Amino acid sequence: MRIGLFTEGGYPYVSGDARLWCDRLVRGLGQHEFDVYALSRSRHQEDEGWLPLPPNVRRVRTAPMWTAEDDEVVLGRGARRRFTECFGELAAVLSGASGGVPGVAQGAAGSASGAAQGTAGGASGASEGASAVAQGISAGVPSPEADRFANALYGLAELARETGGLGGALRSETAVRTLERACRAPGAHRAAREARVPDLLAVAAHLERALRPLSLDWYEDDGLGAVDLGHAASGGPAALPGLLARHFTGVPLLVTEYGVRLRTHYLSTPDAPPAVRSLLAAFHGRLAAEAYARAEIVTAGNAHARRWQERCGADREKLRTVYPGMDARPFAEVGESPERADPDTLVWVGRVEPAKDLVSLLHAFAEIRKRQPKTRLRIVGAPAGAEGTAYLGHCRALAAQLFPDEADGPHAAGDNPVSFEEFGGPDLPTLADAYASGAVTVLSSVVEGFPISLVEAMLCGRVTVSTDVGAVVEVIGGTGLVVPPRNPRALAEACVALLRDPARRARLGAAARARALELFTVEQNIEAFHGIYLEIVSRAPIRRVVLDETGAPLPFAVPAEAHVPSRWAAPSPSLVVRGPGWATARPVRATTPAPAPEGAR
């Protein structure tokens, strides 16, 4: 089958989110073809180039999310009126305005009445505050507000398709004024009513960026219309092309999330003005609910993400948990040789940033040194951006203050028991060597999604001490110790307990490795998604005939599973007159692989 893979800020680029997971998935399913539709996050990411692509990647199409391309589209009077109606309805839903936007004709529902399979209606009650947006969505039951949002979204998409793009309109003063009227409309929640001009400009700019996929030319029969299944590798803007492909061409959609965008919004904008946080939380919540409603299946990377998906409106019957797949081979040698570990060394591995709370780890280590004076701590990882660099400097200064350099005698050089390192050098040539250097791996985060570093430590057969955040408990099960976050004393006590009990360390480390090999390998991830692909396509109607270069039907262009009927039905007369009854749309020619750019070879 042919799969359209939608990504944002990741695959096929060398850097970014989920690039390794997507690469392993594509390579592991070599029997299927992939068309990759990628949204890039920065010029730097584009300049770095792509990962080497396997031969089953037939096409790659990209679009920048970091810059606004001038589409040079000038809307006529009728198109401007339709834009104001649809965007006004969208803004009214986000602000909680129950009666629409004053001064804007209520025509958005009519322009896309069939898109959301429901009629637009007034809101039964506006939510007060952004958090109520997600809590007020009933799983699997479309609400009037969800219908209004869908009608407005697809109305804008249809207008963009007819006119060639909405980039200029979304950046226009009309969009800002329409948003302002929605925030001042009767029924708008308090945070929206208090929005100031800078707040409105910030929200309008964010909406323009998030809605850029509306203006792309990906949704024709020879583009996304030629795939059998759309797979969004994340929520948010990455899921929007999948929604539009489903709307315009009927392509079934699979949504995968290892981190829920609404949760990310809450965590990444703690200092934003209340109006900005509220309106953008409403947008991300409504977009997530629409993606969950239209998707055939929604997969979560862990139970923690799954609970967030349910909170945002996902139907439990559609939800599946598919853990990220890790390549166990680089860690096999270390995992089979537990005796390599230094019994007096603790290891922390990860990106250095404030969310990892290394400050608490250093204070916990001060307590550990009082009870186990020979213990050492190796902090292995690079800083994440400018904030991470500053945080690393702060942690180095704190370590120097807490642990003055120690020396064996008055004429010996001092040595600090805390070291800050990066793997790749002579001491730690590989990531596996970092885990192998210590007897206990520590995670001290205050915020965490799926803890990759814990899985890596488990594959190395190392026992772990972790804070109870994100999916930590789900990942380690009973194979490690868990303590509350921001509690140095509890962290120290757990580490001391394991440092003093080698037999317990060995027992838990072996159990951790067995659990990781059973649940978190590439093989189980690929097998799970392969089964989901077949399940979705087996119940999805075939929409086209694929032709070869001579214009003849291409044999085996459609997977056999797609011919399995969902229920018995009488044969259609069109089977006799026009050939296959599943050819309901005009034929699509098979495409040849797109050449990879110079930097990707």
mmCIF file of N, CA, C and O in Angstrom, residues 293-324:
data_model
loop_
_atom_site.group_PDB
_atom_site.id
_atom_site.type_symbol
_atom_site.label_atom_id
_atom_site.label_comp_id
_atom_site.label_asym_id
_atom_site.label_seq_id
_atom_site.Cartn_x
_atom_site.Cartn_y
_atom_site.Cartn_z
ATOM 1 N N ALA A 293 -11.716 12.938 16.093
ATOM 2 C CA ALA A 293 -13.038 12.555 15.599
ATOM 3 C C ALA A 293 -12.974 11.988 14.186
ATOM 4 O O ALA A 293 -13.716 11.070 13.836
ATOM 5 N N ARG A 294 -12.101 12.548 13.334
ATOM 6 C CA ARG A 294 -12.039 12.125 11.934
ATOM 7 C C ARG A 294 -11.099 10.950 11.714
ATOM 8 O O ARG A 294 -11.191 10.273 10.692
ATOM 9 N N ALA A 295 -10.172 10.710 12.627
ATOM 10 C CA ALA A 295 -9.211 9.618 12.451
ATOM 11 C C ALA A 295 -9.903 8.268 12.614
ATOM 12 O O ALA A 295 -10.836 8.113 13.406
ATOM 13 N N GLU A 296 -9.420 7.291 11.850
ATOM 14 C CA GLU A 296 -9.920 5.936 12.015
ATOM 15 C C GLU A 296 -9.416 5.336 13.316
ATOM 16 O O GLU A 296 -10.157 4.663 14.041
ATOM 17 N N ILE A 297 -8.132 5.576 13.614
ATOM 18 C CA ILE A 297 -7.503 5.085 14.832
ATOM 19 C C ILE A 297 -6.567 6.171 15.338
ATOM 20 O O ILE A 297 -5.940 6.885 14.549
ATOM 21 N N VAL A 298 -6.452 6.298 16.650
ATOM 22 C CA VAL A 298 -5.545 7.239 17.299
ATOM 23 C C VAL A 298 -4.627 6.441 18.203
ATOM 24 O O VAL A 298 -5.097 5.672 19.046
ATOM 25 N N THR A 299 -3.317 6.590 18.018
ATOM 26 C CA THR A 299 -2.379 5.862 18.864
ATOM 27 C C THR A 299 -1.647 6.827 19.787
ATOM 28 O O THR A 299 -1.323 7.954 19.408
ATOM 29 N N ALA A 300 -1.416 6.365 21.000
ATOM 30 C CA ALA A 300 -0.648 7.123 21.986
ATOM 31 C C ALA A 300 0.621 6.348 22.313
ATOM 32 O O ALA A 300 0.640 5.113 22.262
ATOM 33 N N GLY A 301 1.678 7.092 22.644
ATOM 34 C CA GLY A 301 2.942 6.449 22.967
ATOM 35 C C GLY A 301 3.012 5.896 24.371
ATOM 36 O O GLY A 301 3.922 5.127 24.690
ATOM 37 N N ASN A 302 2.043 6.265 25.224
ATOM 38 C CA ASN A 302 2.025 5.773 26.594
ATOM 39 C C ASN A 302 0.678 6.117 27.198
ATOM 40 O O ASN A 302 -0.118 6.874 26.614
ATOM 41 N N ALA A 303 0.401 5.573 28.376
ATOM 42 C CA ALA A 303 -0.890 5.806 29.019
ATOM 43 C C ALA A 303 -1.067 7.266 29.425
ATOM 44 O O ALA A 303 -2.188 7.775 29.454
ATOM 45 N N HIS A 304 0.037 7.940 29.748
ATOM 46 C CA HIS A 304 -0.042 9.347 30.124
ATOM 47 C C HIS A 304 -0.571 10.178 28.950
ATOM 48 O O HIS A 304 -1.484 11.000 29.104
ATOM 49 N N ALA A 305 -0.020 9.979 27.747
ATOM 50 C CA ALA A 305 -0.511 10.683 26.564
ATOM 51 C C ALA A 305 -1.938 10.257 26.236
ATOM 52 O O ALA A 305 -2.751 11.080 25.790
ATOM 53 N N ARG A 306 -2.249 9.000 26.476
ATOM 54 C CA ARG A 306 -3.602 8.514 26.181
ATOM 55 C C ARG A 306 -4.644 9.199 27.058
ATOM 56 O O ARG A 306 -5.743 9.520 26.590
ATOM 57 N N ARG A 307 -4.316 9.443 28.308
ATOM 58 C CA ARG A 307 -5.259 10.156 29.181
ATOM 59 C C ARG A 307 -5.496 11.578 28.679
ATOM 60 O O ARG A 307 -6.617 12.085 28.729
ATOM 61 N N TRP A 308 -4.439 12.233 28.185
ATOM 62 C CA TRP A 308 -4.601 13.567 27.616
ATOM 63 C C TRP A 308 -5.463 13.514 26.356
ATOM 64 O O TRP A 308 -6.287 14.404 26.114
ATOM 65 N N GLN A 309 -5.305 12.482 25.546
ATOM 66 C CA GLN A 309 -6.121 12.356 24.350
ATOM 67 C C GLN A 309 -7.598 12.187 24.712
ATOM 68 O O GLN A 309 -8.479 12.789 24.074
ATOM 69 N N GLU A 310 -7.877 11.380 25.711
ATOM 70 C CA GLU A 310 -9.262 11.229 26.160
ATOM 71 C C GLU A 310 -9.813 12.548 26.682
ATOM 72 O O GLU A 310 -10.977 12.895 26.435
ATOM 73 N N ARG A 311 -8.967 13.306 27.387
ATOM 74 C CA ARG A 311 -9.389 14.598 27.921
ATOM 75 C C ARG A 311 -9.725 15.569 26.797
ATOM 76 O O ARG A 311 -10.589 16.444 26.947
ATOM 77 N N CYS A 312 -9.050 15.421 25.660
ATOM 78 C CA CYS A 312 -9.295 16.300 24.516
ATOM 79 C C CYS A 312 -10.379 15.773 23.581
ATOM 80 O O CYS A 312 -10.599 16.357 22.520
ATOM 81 N N GLY A 313 -11.038 14.693 23.961
ATOM 82 C CA GLY A 313 -12.201 14.264 23.194
ATOM 83 C C GLY A 313 -12.045 13.000 22.393
ATOM 84 O O GLY A 313 -12.942 12.657 21.621
ATOM 85 N N ALA A 314 -10.941 12.274 22.505
ATOM 86 C CA ALA A 314 -10.757 11.049 21.722
ATOM 87 C C ALA A 314 -11.685 9.948 22.220
ATOM 88 O O ALA A 314 -11.871 9.772 23.434
ATOM 89 N N ASP A 315 -12.267 9.218 21.281
ATOM 90 C CA ASP A 315 -13.129 8.088 21.597
ATOM 91 C C ASP A 315 -12.263 6.921 22.063
ATOM 92 O O ASP A 315 -11.317 6.524 21.372
ATOM 93 N N ARG A 316 -12.586 6.348 23.205
ATOM 94 C CA ARG A 316 -11.775 5.252 23.747
ATOM 95 C C ARG A 316 -11.709 4.064 22.812
ATOM 96 O O ARG A 316 -10.710 3.333 22.781
ATOM 97 N N GLU A 317 -12.757 3.846 22.015
ATOM 98 C CA GLU A 317 -12.761 2.705 21.116
ATOM 99 C C GLU A 317 -11.746 2.865 19.985
ATOM 100 O O GLU A 317 -11.349 1.888 19.363
ATOM 101 N N LYS A 318 -11.336 4.104 19.699
ATOM 102 C CA LYS A 318 -10.352 4.348 18.651
ATOM 103 C C LYS A 318 -8.914 4.320 19.163
ATOM 104 O O LYS A 318 -7.976 4.300 18.369
ATOM 105 N N LEU A 319 -8.725 4.368 20.472
ATOM 106 C CA LEU A 319 -7.396 4.566 21.035
ATOM 107 C C LEU A 319 -6.615 3.255 21.125
ATOM 108 O O LEU A 319 -7.163 2.222 21.522
ATOM 109 N N ARG A 320 -5.344 3.322 20.764
ATOM 110 C CA ARG A 320 -4.406 2.210 20.929
ATOM 111 C C ARG A 320 -3.115 2.778 21.522
ATOM 112 O O ARG A 320 -2.745 3.916 21.228
ATOM 113 N N THR A 321 -2.453 2.002 22.327
ATOM 114 C CA THR A 321 -1.156 2.397 22.870
ATOM 115 C C THR A 321 -0.056 1.637 22.126
ATOM 116 O O THR A 321 -0.056 0.406 22.107
ATOM 117 N N VAL A 322 0.832 2.387 21.480
ATOM 118 C CA VAL A 322 1.971 1.807 20.764
ATOM 119 C C VAL A 322 3.223 2.506 21.292
ATOM 120 O O VAL A 322 3.444 3.684 21.041
ATOM 121 N N TYR A 323 4.022 1.776 22.030
ATOM 122 C CA TYR A 323 5.219 2.367 22.620
ATOM 123 C C TYR A 323 6.257 2.698 21.549
ATOM 124 O O TYR A 323 6.335 2.020 20.521
ATOM 125 N N PRO A 324 7.064 3.722 21.762
ATOM 126 C CA PRO A 324 8.143 4.018 20.812
ATOM 127 C C PRO A 324 9.094 2.838 20.706
ATOM 128 O O PRO A 324 9.345 2.125 21.678
#
